């Protein structure tokens, strides 16, 4: 795919994103005519001058501005954690006002986050709905304003794209969608001359290892292994000692349970990596 723009490291970029349903649902009846080929669009790709294979792309999220006064959430038979329980296909329009998503009279504070962010993969093609080492549809709520997303670069120029912004989402994204919204995302792009195996999300307080694999058990194990290795190297202790330390300080959990590859995360408090 040809890049839509070229930028240099250190530059700031604005991404205009559609909601994850491609703006197709304007009322709850539209769900019956949904064109799945337009689902989960990502804006890009952006060619980053100077980014080379084997380096790391760092994307600092400066702002997420929701560009609608409503979002949409869908649930469908055969999808989500309860895929064998839910019947039919339905959508719900969710008003957004006064900093809250309104669900049947409940006011839920918005916590805007980015569901899809990634670079071109090494060899295989991945649809934007699938996450792996290149990033993709990680649906990790820590990917928000003030976070820095570290992505391994597999192709020169990195070819960064992002989208699938959520006004709010719980860990797991259990029904296969969150409060899906269009948005403008402002991000600063940097390149670091180091190699990482999996995406890492750096927040103000934590470093989160993000791993997406077909089996959740494997994703949890790999996220834990990477976190333990990071602790071992940072603290200059054995892997076994770091493993014990991780059992005291690392929070291992899930980001999403509903896509072709399931996403696990291991959160390390930054102060233990200093």
PDB file of C-alpha atoms in Angstrom:
ATOM      1  CA  UNK A   1       0.000   0.000   0.000  1.00  0.00           C
ATOM      2  CA  UNK A   2       1.326   3.431  -0.918  1.00  0.00           C
ATOM      3  CA  UNK A   3       1.709   5.927   1.940  1.00  0.00           C
ATOM      4  CA  UNK A   4      -0.731   8.826   2.054  1.00  0.00           C
ATOM      5  CA  UNK A   5       1.884  11.165   3.540  1.00  0.00           C
ATOM      6  CA  UNK A   6       5.558  11.397   4.489  1.00  0.00           C
ATOM      7  CA  UNK A   7       6.786  12.803   7.812  1.00  0.00           C
ATOM      8  CA  UNK A   8      10.102  13.141   9.606  1.00  0.00           C
ATOM      9  CA  UNK A   9      10.955  12.006  13.105  1.00  0.00           C
ATOM     10  CA  UNK A  10      10.041  14.693  15.607  1.00  0.00           C
ATOM     11  CA  UNK A  11       7.067  15.945  13.620  1.00  0.00           C
ATOM     12  CA  UNK A  12       3.488  16.098  14.883  1.00  0.00           C
ATOM     13  CA  UNK A  13       0.698  14.559  12.804  1.00  0.00           C
ATOM     14  CA  UNK A  14      -3.097  14.776  12.962  1.00  0.00           C
ATOM     15  CA  UNK A  15      -5.122  11.703  11.989  1.00  0.00           C
ATOM     16  CA  UNK A  16      -8.803  12.068  11.096  1.00  0.00           C
ATOM     17  CA  UNK A  17     -10.435   8.724  11.894  1.00  0.00           C
ATOM     18  CA  UNK A  18     -13.808   7.155  11.170  1.00  0.00           C
ATOM     19  CA  UNK A  19     -15.554   5.054  13.787  1.00  0.00           C
ATOM     20  CA  UNK A  20     -14.870   1.308  13.692  1.00  0.00           C
ATOM     21  CA  UNK A  21     -18.053   0.711  11.704  1.00  0.00           C
ATOM     22  CA  UNK A  22     -16.998   3.107   8.974  1.00  0.00           C
ATOM     23  CA  UNK A  23     -19.725   5.616   9.822  1.00  0.00           C
ATOM     24  CA  UNK A  24     -22.329   3.224   8.444  1.00  0.00           C
ATOM     25  CA  UNK A  25     -24.647   3.184  11.458  1.00  0.00           C
ATOM     26  CA  UNK A  26     -26.634   6.399  11.797  1.00  0.00           C
ATOM     27  CA  UNK A  27     -29.608   4.687  13.444  1.00  0.00           C
ATOM     28  CA  UNK A  28     -30.072   1.334  15.099  1.00  0.00           C
ATOM     29  CA  UNK A  29     -31.769  -0.217  12.052  1.00  0.00           C
ATOM     30  CA  UNK A  30     -28.695   0.383   9.864  1.00  0.00           C
ATOM     31  CA  UNK A  31     -26.970  -2.576  11.500  1.00  0.00           C
ATOM     32  CA  UNK A  32     -28.874  -4.986   9.249  1.00  0.00           C
ATOM     33  CA  UNK A  33     -27.214  -3.478   6.156  1.00  0.00           C
ATOM     34  CA  UNK A  34     -23.674  -3.302   7.533  1.00  0.00           C
ATOM     35  CA  UNK A  35     -20.937  -3.776   4.924  1.00  0.00           C
ATOM     36  CA  UNK A  36     -18.240  -5.687   6.793  1.00  0.00           C
ATOM     37  CA  UNK A  37     -15.624  -4.790   4.175  1.00  0.00           C
ATOM     38  CA  UNK A  38     -15.757  -1.233   5.555  1.00  0.00           C
ATOM     39  CA  UNK A  39     -15.418  -2.222   9.228  1.00  0.00           C
ATOM     40  CA  UNK A  40     -12.372  -1.264  11.313  1.00  0.00           C
ATOM     41  CA  UNK A  41     -10.821   1.363   9.014  1.00  0.00           C
ATOM     42  CA  UNK A  42      -7.424   2.827   9.890  1.00  0.00           C
ATOM     43  CA  UNK A  43      -6.110   6.191   8.707  1.00  0.00           C
ATOM     44  CA  UNK A  44      -2.777   6.009   6.883  1.00  0.00           C
ATOM     45  CA  UNK A  45      -0.295   4.666   6.255  1.00  0.00           C
ATOM     46  CA  UNK A  46       2.245   7.368   7.057  1.00  0.00           C
ATOM     47  CA  UNK A  47       5.806   6.915   5.810  1.00  0.00           C
ATOM     48  CA  UNK A  48       8.281   8.021   8.491  1.00  0.00           C
ATOM     49  CA  UNK A  49      11.501   9.238   6.893  1.00  0.00           C
ATOM     50  CA  UNK A  50      14.534   7.628   8.491  1.00  0.00           C
ATOM     51  CA  UNK A  51      12.662   4.743  10.112  1.00  0.00           C
ATOM     52  CA  UNK A  52      14.486   1.530   9.232  1.00  0.00           C
ATOM     53  CA  UNK A  53      13.772  -2.137   9.713  1.00  0.00           C
ATOM     54  CA  UNK A  54      14.945  -3.265  13.155  1.00  0.00           C
ATOM     55  CA  UNK A  55      14.403   0.117  14.804  1.00  0.00           C
ATOM     56  CA  UNK A  56      11.527   1.195  17.039  1.00  0.00           C
ATOM     57  CA  UNK A  57       8.831   3.717  16.171  1.00  0.00           C
ATOM     58  CA  UNK A  58       7.566   5.745  19.131  1.00  0.00           C
ATOM     59  CA  UNK A  59       4.164   7.407  18.832  1.00  0.00           C
ATOM     60  CA  UNK A  60       3.286   9.868  21.591  1.00  0.00           C
ATOM     61  CA  UNK A  61      -0.447  10.536  21.814  1.00  0.00           C
ATOM     62  CA  UNK A  62      -0.893  14.269  22.417  1.00  0.00           C
ATOM     63  CA  UNK A  63      -4.667  14.546  22.003  1.00  0.00           C
ATOM     64  CA  UNK A  64      -7.776  12.519  21.151  1.00  0.00           C
ATOM     65  CA  UNK A  65     -10.678  14.755  20.181  1.00  0.00           C
ATOM     66  CA  UNK A  66     -13.983  12.932  19.692  1.00  0.00           C
ATOM     67  CA  UNK A  67     -15.679  14.512  16.669  1.00  0.00           C
ATOM     68  CA  UNK A  68     -19.279  13.461  17.304  1.00  0.00           C
ATOM     69  CA  UNK A  69     -21.919  13.904  19.989  1.00  0.00           C
ATOM     70  CA  UNK A  70     -22.736  10.211  19.901  1.00  0.00           C
ATOM     71  CA  UNK A  71     -21.141   6.813  19.545  1.00  0.00           C
ATOM     72  CA  UNK A  72     -22.388   3.364  18.626  1.00  0.00           C
ATOM     73  CA  UNK A  73     -21.964  -0.106  20.114  1.00  0.00           C
ATOM     74  CA  UNK A  74     -22.958  -3.400  18.507  1.00  0.00           C
ATOM     75  CA  UNK A  75     -23.462  -6.988  19.660  1.00  0.00           C
ATOM     76  CA  UNK A  76     -23.816  -9.912  17.273  1.00  0.00           C
ATOM     77  CA  UNK A  77     -24.548 -13.594  17.525  1.00  0.00           C
ATOM     78  CA  UNK A  78     -21.346 -15.568  16.999  1.00  0.00           C
ATOM     79  CA  UNK A  79     -19.046 -12.760  18.146  1.00  0.00           C
ATOM     80  CA  UNK A  80     -17.630 -11.666  21.496  1.00  0.00           C
ATOM     81  CA  UNK A  81     -16.987 -13.571  24.699  1.00  0.00           C
ATOM     82  CA  UNK A  82     -20.603 -14.794  24.881  1.00  0.00           C
ATOM     83  CA  UNK A  83     -20.791 -15.634  21.173  1.00  0.00           C
ATOM     84  CA  UNK A  84     -22.880 -18.759  21.823  1.00  0.00           C
ATOM     85  CA  UNK A  85     -25.345 -16.994  24.121  1.00  0.00           C
ATOM     86  CA  UNK A  86     -26.195 -13.741  22.351  1.00  0.00           C
ATOM     87  CA  UNK A  87     -28.895 -13.967  19.678  1.00  0.00           C
ATOM     88  CA  UNK A  88     -29.314 -11.734  16.641  1.00  0.00           C
ATOM     89  CA  UNK A  89     -27.461  -8.579  15.642  1.00  0.00           C
ATOM     90  CA  UNK A  90     -28.210  -5.252  17.236  1.00  0.00           C
ATOM     91  CA  UNK A  91     -26.785  -1.769  17.588  1.00  0.00           C
ATOM     92  CA  UNK A  92     -27.260   0.920  20.202  1.00  0.00           C
ATOM     93  CA  UNK A  93     -26.706   4.640  19.667  1.00  0.00           C
ATOM     94  CA  UNK A  94     -25.002   6.191  22.703  1.00  0.00           C
ATOM     95  CA  UNK A  95     -25.306   9.972  23.227  1.00  0.00           C
ATOM     96  CA  UNK A  96     -22.183  11.762  24.455  1.00  0.00           C
ATOM     97  CA  UNK A  97     -22.654  14.885  26.544  1.00  0.00           C
ATOM     98  CA  UNK A  98     -20.959  16.674  29.431  1.00  0.00           C
ATOM     99  CA  UNK A  99     -17.971  14.357  29.186  1.00  0.00           C
ATOM    100  CA  UNK A 100     -20.031  11.195  29.569  1.00  0.00           C
ATOM    101  CA  UNK A 101     -21.402   8.380  27.435  1.00  0.00           C
ATOM    102  CA  UNK A 102     -25.111   7.914  28.184  1.00  0.00           C
ATOM    103  CA  UNK A 103     -26.330   4.300  28.316  1.00  0.00           C
ATOM    104  CA  UNK A 104     -30.012   3.951  29.261  1.00  0.00           C
ATOM    105  CA  UNK A 105     -29.763   6.905  31.636  1.00  0.00           C
ATOM    106  CA  UNK A 106     -26.401   5.862  33.084  1.00  0.00           C
ATOM    107  CA  UNK A 107     -23.615   8.449  32.750  1.00  0.00           C
ATOM    108  CA  UNK A 108     -20.251   6.803  32.069  1.00  0.00           C
ATOM    109  CA  UNK A 109     -17.239   9.172  32.049  1.00  0.00           C
ATOM    110  CA  UNK A 110     -15.442   9.154  28.711  1.00  0.00           C
ATOM    111  CA  UNK A 111     -11.884   7.811  28.596  1.00  0.00           C
ATOM    112  CA  UNK A 112     -10.914   8.147  24.933  1.00  0.00           C
ATOM    113  CA  UNK A 113      -8.465   5.527  23.673  1.00  0.00           C
ATOM    114  CA  UNK A 114      -7.173   4.154  20.388  1.00  0.00           C
ATOM    115  CA  UNK A 115      -8.133   0.617  19.413  1.00  0.00           C
ATOM    116  CA  UNK A 116      -6.012   0.229  16.269  1.00  0.00           C
ATOM    117  CA  UNK A 117      -2.452   1.468  15.890  1.00  0.00           C
ATOM    118  CA  UNK A 118       0.300  -0.296  14.020  1.00  0.00           C
ATOM    119  CA  UNK A 119       2.939  -0.458  11.339  1.00  0.00           C
ATOM    120  CA  UNK A 120       3.402  -2.661   8.271  1.00  0.00           C
ATOM    121  CA  UNK A 121       4.109  -6.262   9.339  1.00  0.00           C
ATOM    122  CA  UNK A 122       7.254  -8.147   8.373  1.00  0.00           C
ATOM    123  CA  UNK A 123       5.887 -10.639   5.833  1.00  0.00           C
ATOM    124  CA  UNK A 124       2.278 -11.650   6.304  1.00  0.00           C
ATOM    125  CA  UNK A 125      -0.688  -9.453   5.593  1.00  0.00           C
ATOM    126  CA  UNK A 126      -2.928  -8.710   8.579  1.00  0.00           C
ATOM    127  CA  UNK A 127      -6.372  -7.131   8.355  1.00  0.00           C
ATOM    128  CA  UNK A 128      -6.819  -4.057  10.538  1.00  0.00           C
ATOM    129  CA  UNK A 129      -9.041  -6.137  12.835  1.00  0.00           C
ATOM    130  CA  UNK A 130      -6.145  -8.400  13.849  1.00  0.00           C
ATOM    131  CA  UNK A 131      -3.267  -7.611  16.220  1.00  0.00           C
ATOM    132  CA  UNK A 132       0.219  -9.120  16.314  1.00  0.00           C
ATOM    133  CA  UNK A 133       3.833  -7.958  16.647  1.00  0.00           C
ATOM    134  CA  UNK A 134       3.197  -5.018  14.313  1.00  0.00           C
ATOM    135  CA  UNK A 135       0.476  -3.671  16.636  1.00  0.00           C
ATOM    136  CA  UNK A 136      -2.921  -3.502  14.946  1.00  0.00           C
ATOM    137  CA  UNK A 137      -6.238  -3.986  16.708  1.00  0.00           C
ATOM    138  CA  UNK A 138      -4.793  -4.266  20.226  1.00  0.00           C
ATOM    139  CA  UNK A 139      -7.812  -2.593  21.868  1.00  0.00           C
ATOM    140  CA  UNK A 140      -5.685  -1.649  24.856  1.00  0.00           C
ATOM    141  CA  UNK A 141      -7.202   1.118  26.950  1.00  0.00           C
ATOM    142  CA  UNK A 142      -3.774   2.329  28.066  1.00  0.00           C
ATOM    143  CA  UNK A 143      -3.295   3.663  24.516  1.00  0.00           C
ATOM    144  CA  UNK A 144      -4.590   7.099  25.359  1.00  0.00           C
ATOM    145  CA  UNK A 145      -3.513  10.719  25.763  1.00  0.00           C
ATOM    146  CA  UNK A 146      -0.007  11.067  27.246  1.00  0.00           C
ATOM    147  CA  UNK A 147       0.924   7.469  26.455  1.00  0.00           C
ATOM    148  CA  UNK A 148       3.842   6.552  24.200  1.00  0.00           C
ATOM    149  CA  UNK A 149       3.408   3.524  21.966  1.00  0.00           C
ATOM    150  CA  UNK A 150       6.611   1.712  20.991  1.00  0.00           C
ATOM    151  CA  UNK A 151       6.252  -0.372  17.814  1.00  0.00           C
ATOM    152  CA  UNK A 152       8.846  -2.622  16.166  1.00  0.00           C
ATOM    153  CA  UNK A 153       9.670  -1.471  12.633  1.00  0.00           C
ATOM    154  CA  UNK A 154       9.526  -4.255  10.028  1.00  0.00           C
ATOM    155  CA  UNK A 155       9.596  -2.168   6.831  1.00  0.00           C
ATOM    156  CA  UNK A 156      11.547   0.967   5.967  1.00  0.00           C
ATOM    157  CA  UNK A 157       9.343   3.977   6.670  1.00  0.00           C
ATOM    158  CA  UNK A 158       7.360   1.973   9.249  1.00  0.00           C
ATOM    159  CA  UNK A 159       4.034   2.782   7.490  1.00  0.00           C
ATOM    160  CA  UNK A 160       2.053   3.884  10.532  1.00  0.00           C
ATOM    161  CA  UNK A 161      -1.745   3.830  10.600  1.00  0.00           C
ATOM    162  CA  UNK A 162      -4.308   4.204  13.375  1.00  0.00           C
ATOM    163  CA  UNK A 163      -8.054   4.320  13.995  1.00  0.00           C
ATOM    164  CA  UNK A 164     -10.883   2.599  15.893  1.00  0.00           C
ATOM    165  CA  UNK A 165     -11.145   5.250  18.615  1.00  0.00           C
ATOM    166  CA  UNK A 166     -13.360   4.427  21.589  1.00  0.00           C
ATOM    167  CA  UNK A 167     -14.999   6.979  23.885  1.00  0.00           C
ATOM    168  CA  UNK A 168     -14.841   4.362  26.633  1.00  0.00           C
ATOM    169  CA  UNK A 169     -14.037   0.642  26.827  1.00  0.00           C
ATOM    170  CA  UNK A 170     -13.609  -1.951  29.553  1.00  0.00           C
ATOM    171  CA  UNK A 171     -10.777  -4.479  29.537  1.00  0.00           C
ATOM    172  CA  UNK A 172     -11.766  -7.382  27.313  1.00  0.00           C
ATOM    173  CA  UNK A 173     -14.161  -5.438  25.050  1.00  0.00           C
ATOM    174  CA  UNK A 174     -16.430  -8.392  25.759  1.00  0.00           C
ATOM    175  CA  UNK A 175     -19.284  -7.803  23.279  1.00  0.00           C
ATOM    176  CA  UNK A 176     -16.827  -7.228  20.356  1.00  0.00           C
ATOM    177  CA  UNK A 177     -17.219  -3.427  20.294  1.00  0.00           C
ATOM    178  CA  UNK A 178     -16.923  -0.430  22.605  1.00  0.00           C
ATOM    179  CA  UNK A 179     -18.385   3.071  22.284  1.00  0.00           C
ATOM    180  CA  UNK A 180     -17.184   3.530  18.707  1.00  0.00           C
ATOM    181  CA  UNK A 181     -16.584   7.144  17.670  1.00  0.00           C
ATOM    182  CA  UNK A 182     -14.917   9.208  14.940  1.00  0.00           C
ATOM    183  CA  UNK A 183     -12.062  11.342  16.219  1.00  0.00           C
ATOM    184  CA  UNK A 184      -9.052  13.505  15.501  1.00  0.00           C
ATOM    185  CA  UNK A 185      -5.861  12.076  16.970  1.00  0.00           C
ATOM    186  CA  UNK A 186      -2.767  14.255  17.351  1.00  0.00           C
ATOM    187  CA  UNK A 187       0.502  12.372  17.731  1.00  0.00           C
ATOM    188  CA  UNK A 188       4.227  13.052  17.752  1.00  0.00           C
ATOM    189  CA  UNK A 189       6.405  10.566  15.873  1.00  0.00           C
ATOM    190  CA  UNK A 190       9.915   9.564  16.947  1.00  0.00           C
ATOM    191  CA  UNK A 191      12.363   6.839  15.903  1.00  0.00           C
ATOM    192  CA  UNK A 192      14.693   5.031  18.304  1.00  0.00           C
ATOM    193  CA  UNK A 193      17.670   2.927  17.253  1.00  0.00           C
ATOM    194  CA  UNK A 194      16.801  -0.197  19.236  1.00  0.00           C
ATOM    195  CA  UNK A 195      14.908  -3.411  18.595  1.00  0.00           C
ATOM    196  CA  UNK A 196      11.860  -4.718  20.454  1.00  0.00           C
ATOM    197  CA  UNK A 197       9.909  -7.934  19.900  1.00  0.00           C
ATOM    198  CA  UNK A 198       6.402  -6.759  20.795  1.00  0.00           C
ATOM    199  CA  UNK A 199       4.575  -3.445  21.145  1.00  0.00           C
ATOM    200  CA  UNK A 200       5.090  -1.612  24.417  1.00  0.00           C
ATOM    201  CA  UNK A 201       2.785   1.069  25.792  1.00  0.00           C
ATOM    202  CA  UNK A 202       4.421   3.546  28.149  1.00  0.00           C
ATOM    203  CA  UNK A 203       2.096   5.504  30.424  1.00  0.00           C
ATOM    204  CA  UNK A 204       2.992   8.027  33.095  1.00  0.00           C
ATOM    205  CA  UNK A 205       3.273   5.252  35.696  1.00  0.00           C
ATOM    206  CA  UNK A 206       3.647   1.934  33.858  1.00  0.00           C
ATOM    207  CA  UNK A 207       5.332   0.128  31.021  1.00  0.00           C
ATOM    208  CA  UNK A 208       2.867  -2.297  29.417  1.00  0.00           C
ATOM    209  CA  UNK A 209       4.035  -5.210  27.290  1.00  0.00           C
ATOM    210  CA  UNK A 210       1.355  -6.004  24.686  1.00  0.00           C
ATOM    211  CA  UNK A 211       1.189  -9.482  23.114  1.00  0.00           C
ATOM    212  CA  UNK A 212      -1.466 -10.743  20.680  1.00  0.00           C
ATOM    213  CA  UNK A 213      -1.680 -14.437  19.762  1.00  0.00           C
ATOM    214  CA  UNK A 214      -4.414 -16.924  18.758  1.00  0.00           C
ATOM    215  CA  UNK A 215      -4.451 -18.554  22.216  1.00  0.00           C
ATOM    216  CA  UNK A 216      -4.899 -16.385  25.320  1.00  0.00           C
ATOM    217  CA  UNK A 217      -2.700 -18.669  27.435  1.00  0.00           C
ATOM    218  CA  UNK A 218       0.170 -18.213  25.000  1.00  0.00           C
ATOM    219  CA  UNK A 219      -0.317 -14.431  24.919  1.00  0.00           C
ATOM    220  CA  UNK A 220      -0.324 -14.219  28.721  1.00  0.00           C
ATOM    221  CA  UNK A 221       2.807 -16.362  28.965  1.00  0.00           C
ATOM    222  CA  UNK A 222       4.690 -14.349  26.344  1.00  0.00           C
ATOM    223  CA  UNK A 223       3.731 -10.991  27.889  1.00  0.00           C
ATOM    224  CA  UNK A 224       4.919 -12.284  31.255  1.00  0.00           C
ATOM    225  CA  UNK A 225       8.180 -13.605  29.793  1.00  0.00           C
ATOM    226  CA  UNK A 226       8.978 -10.258  28.168  1.00  0.00           C
ATOM    227  CA  UNK A 227       8.148  -8.376  31.381  1.00  0.00           C
ATOM    228  CA  UNK A 228      10.375 -10.670  33.446  1.00  0.00           C
ATOM    229  CA  UNK A 229      13.215 -10.246  30.951  1.00  0.00           C
ATOM    230  CA  UNK A 230      12.861  -6.456  31.160  1.00  0.00           C
ATOM    231  CA  UNK A 231      13.028  -6.582  34.960  1.00  0.00           C
ATOM    232  CA  UNK A 232      16.027  -8.913  34.859  1.00  0.00           C
ATOM    233  CA  UNK A 233      17.947  -6.573  32.573  1.00  0.00           C
ATOM    234  CA  UNK A 234      16.926  -3.367  34.353  1.00  0.00           C
ATOM    235  CA  UNK A 235      17.659  -4.655  37.859  1.00  0.00           C
ATOM    236  CA  UNK A 236      20.692  -6.737  36.799  1.00  0.00           C
ATOM    237  CA  UNK A 237      19.292  -9.824  38.499  1.00  0.00           C
ATOM    238  CA  UNK A 238      18.757 -13.387  37.317  1.00  0.00           C
ATOM    239  CA  UNK A 239      15.687 -14.338  35.313  1.00  0.00           C
ATOM    240  CA  UNK A 240      14.481 -16.435  38.248  1.00  0.00           C
ATOM    241  CA  UNK A 241      14.814 -13.543  40.691  1.00  0.00           C
ATOM    242  CA  UNK A 242      13.041 -11.245  38.258  1.00  0.00           C
ATOM    243  CA  UNK A 243      10.290 -13.868  37.909  1.00  0.00           C
ATOM    244  CA  UNK A 244       9.723 -13.732  41.665  1.00  0.00           C
ATOM    245  CA  UNK A 245       9.798  -9.934  41.632  1.00  0.00           C
ATOM    246  CA  UNK A 246       7.237  -9.916  38.833  1.00  0.00           C
ATOM    247  CA  UNK A 247       4.890 -11.959  40.995  1.00  0.00           C
ATOM    248  CA  UNK A 248       4.940  -9.076  43.475  1.00  0.00           C
ATOM    249  CA  UNK A 249       4.691  -6.023  41.230  1.00  0.00           C
ATOM    250  CA  UNK A 250       3.537  -6.894  37.684  1.00  0.00           C
ATOM    251  CA  UNK A 251      -0.166  -6.856  36.793  1.00  0.00           C
ATOM    252  CA  UNK A 252      -0.977  -9.326  34.028  1.00  0.00           C
ATOM    253  CA  UNK A 253      -4.340  -8.984  32.309  1.00  0.00           C
ATOM    254  CA  UNK A 254      -6.253  -8.860  29.052  1.00  0.00           C
ATOM    255  CA  UNK A 255      -6.889  -6.028  26.634  1.00  0.00           C
ATOM    256  CA  UNK A 256      -9.340  -7.745  24.301  1.00  0.00           C
ATOM    257  CA  UNK A 257     -10.867 -11.227  24.063  1.00  0.00           C
ATOM    258  CA  UNK A 258     -12.823 -10.943  20.836  1.00  0.00           C
ATOM    259  CA  UNK A 259     -10.524 -10.596  17.810  1.00  0.00           C
ATOM    260  CA  UNK A 260      -8.784 -13.366  15.808  1.00  0.00           C
ATOM    261  CA  UNK A 261      -5.674 -12.880  17.960  1.00  0.00           C
ATOM    262  CA  UNK A 262      -6.321 -12.268  21.659  1.00  0.00           C
ATOM    263  CA  UNK A 263      -4.389  -9.498  23.395  1.00  0.00           C
ATOM    264  CA  UNK A 264      -2.708  -9.787  26.789  1.00  0.00           C
ATOM    265  CA  UNK A 265      -0.768  -7.159  28.712  1.00  0.00           C
ATOM    266  CA  UNK A 266       1.803  -7.155  31.482  1.00  0.00           C
ATOM    267  CA  UNK A 267       2.059  -3.840  33.350  1.00  0.00           C
ATOM    268  CA  UNK A 268       5.300  -3.001  35.127  1.00  0.00           C
ATOM    269  CA  UNK A 269       5.459   0.034  37.441  1.00  0.00           C
ATOM    270  CA  UNK A 270       8.116   2.305  35.939  1.00  0.00           C
ATOM    271  CA  UNK A 271       9.871   2.931  39.214  1.00  0.00           C
ATOM    272  CA  UNK A 272      11.100  -0.685  39.266  1.00  0.00           C
ATOM    273  CA  UNK A 273      12.743  -0.300  35.860  1.00  0.00           C
ATOM    274  CA  UNK A 274      14.751   2.793  36.779  1.00  0.00           C
TER     275      UNK A 274
END
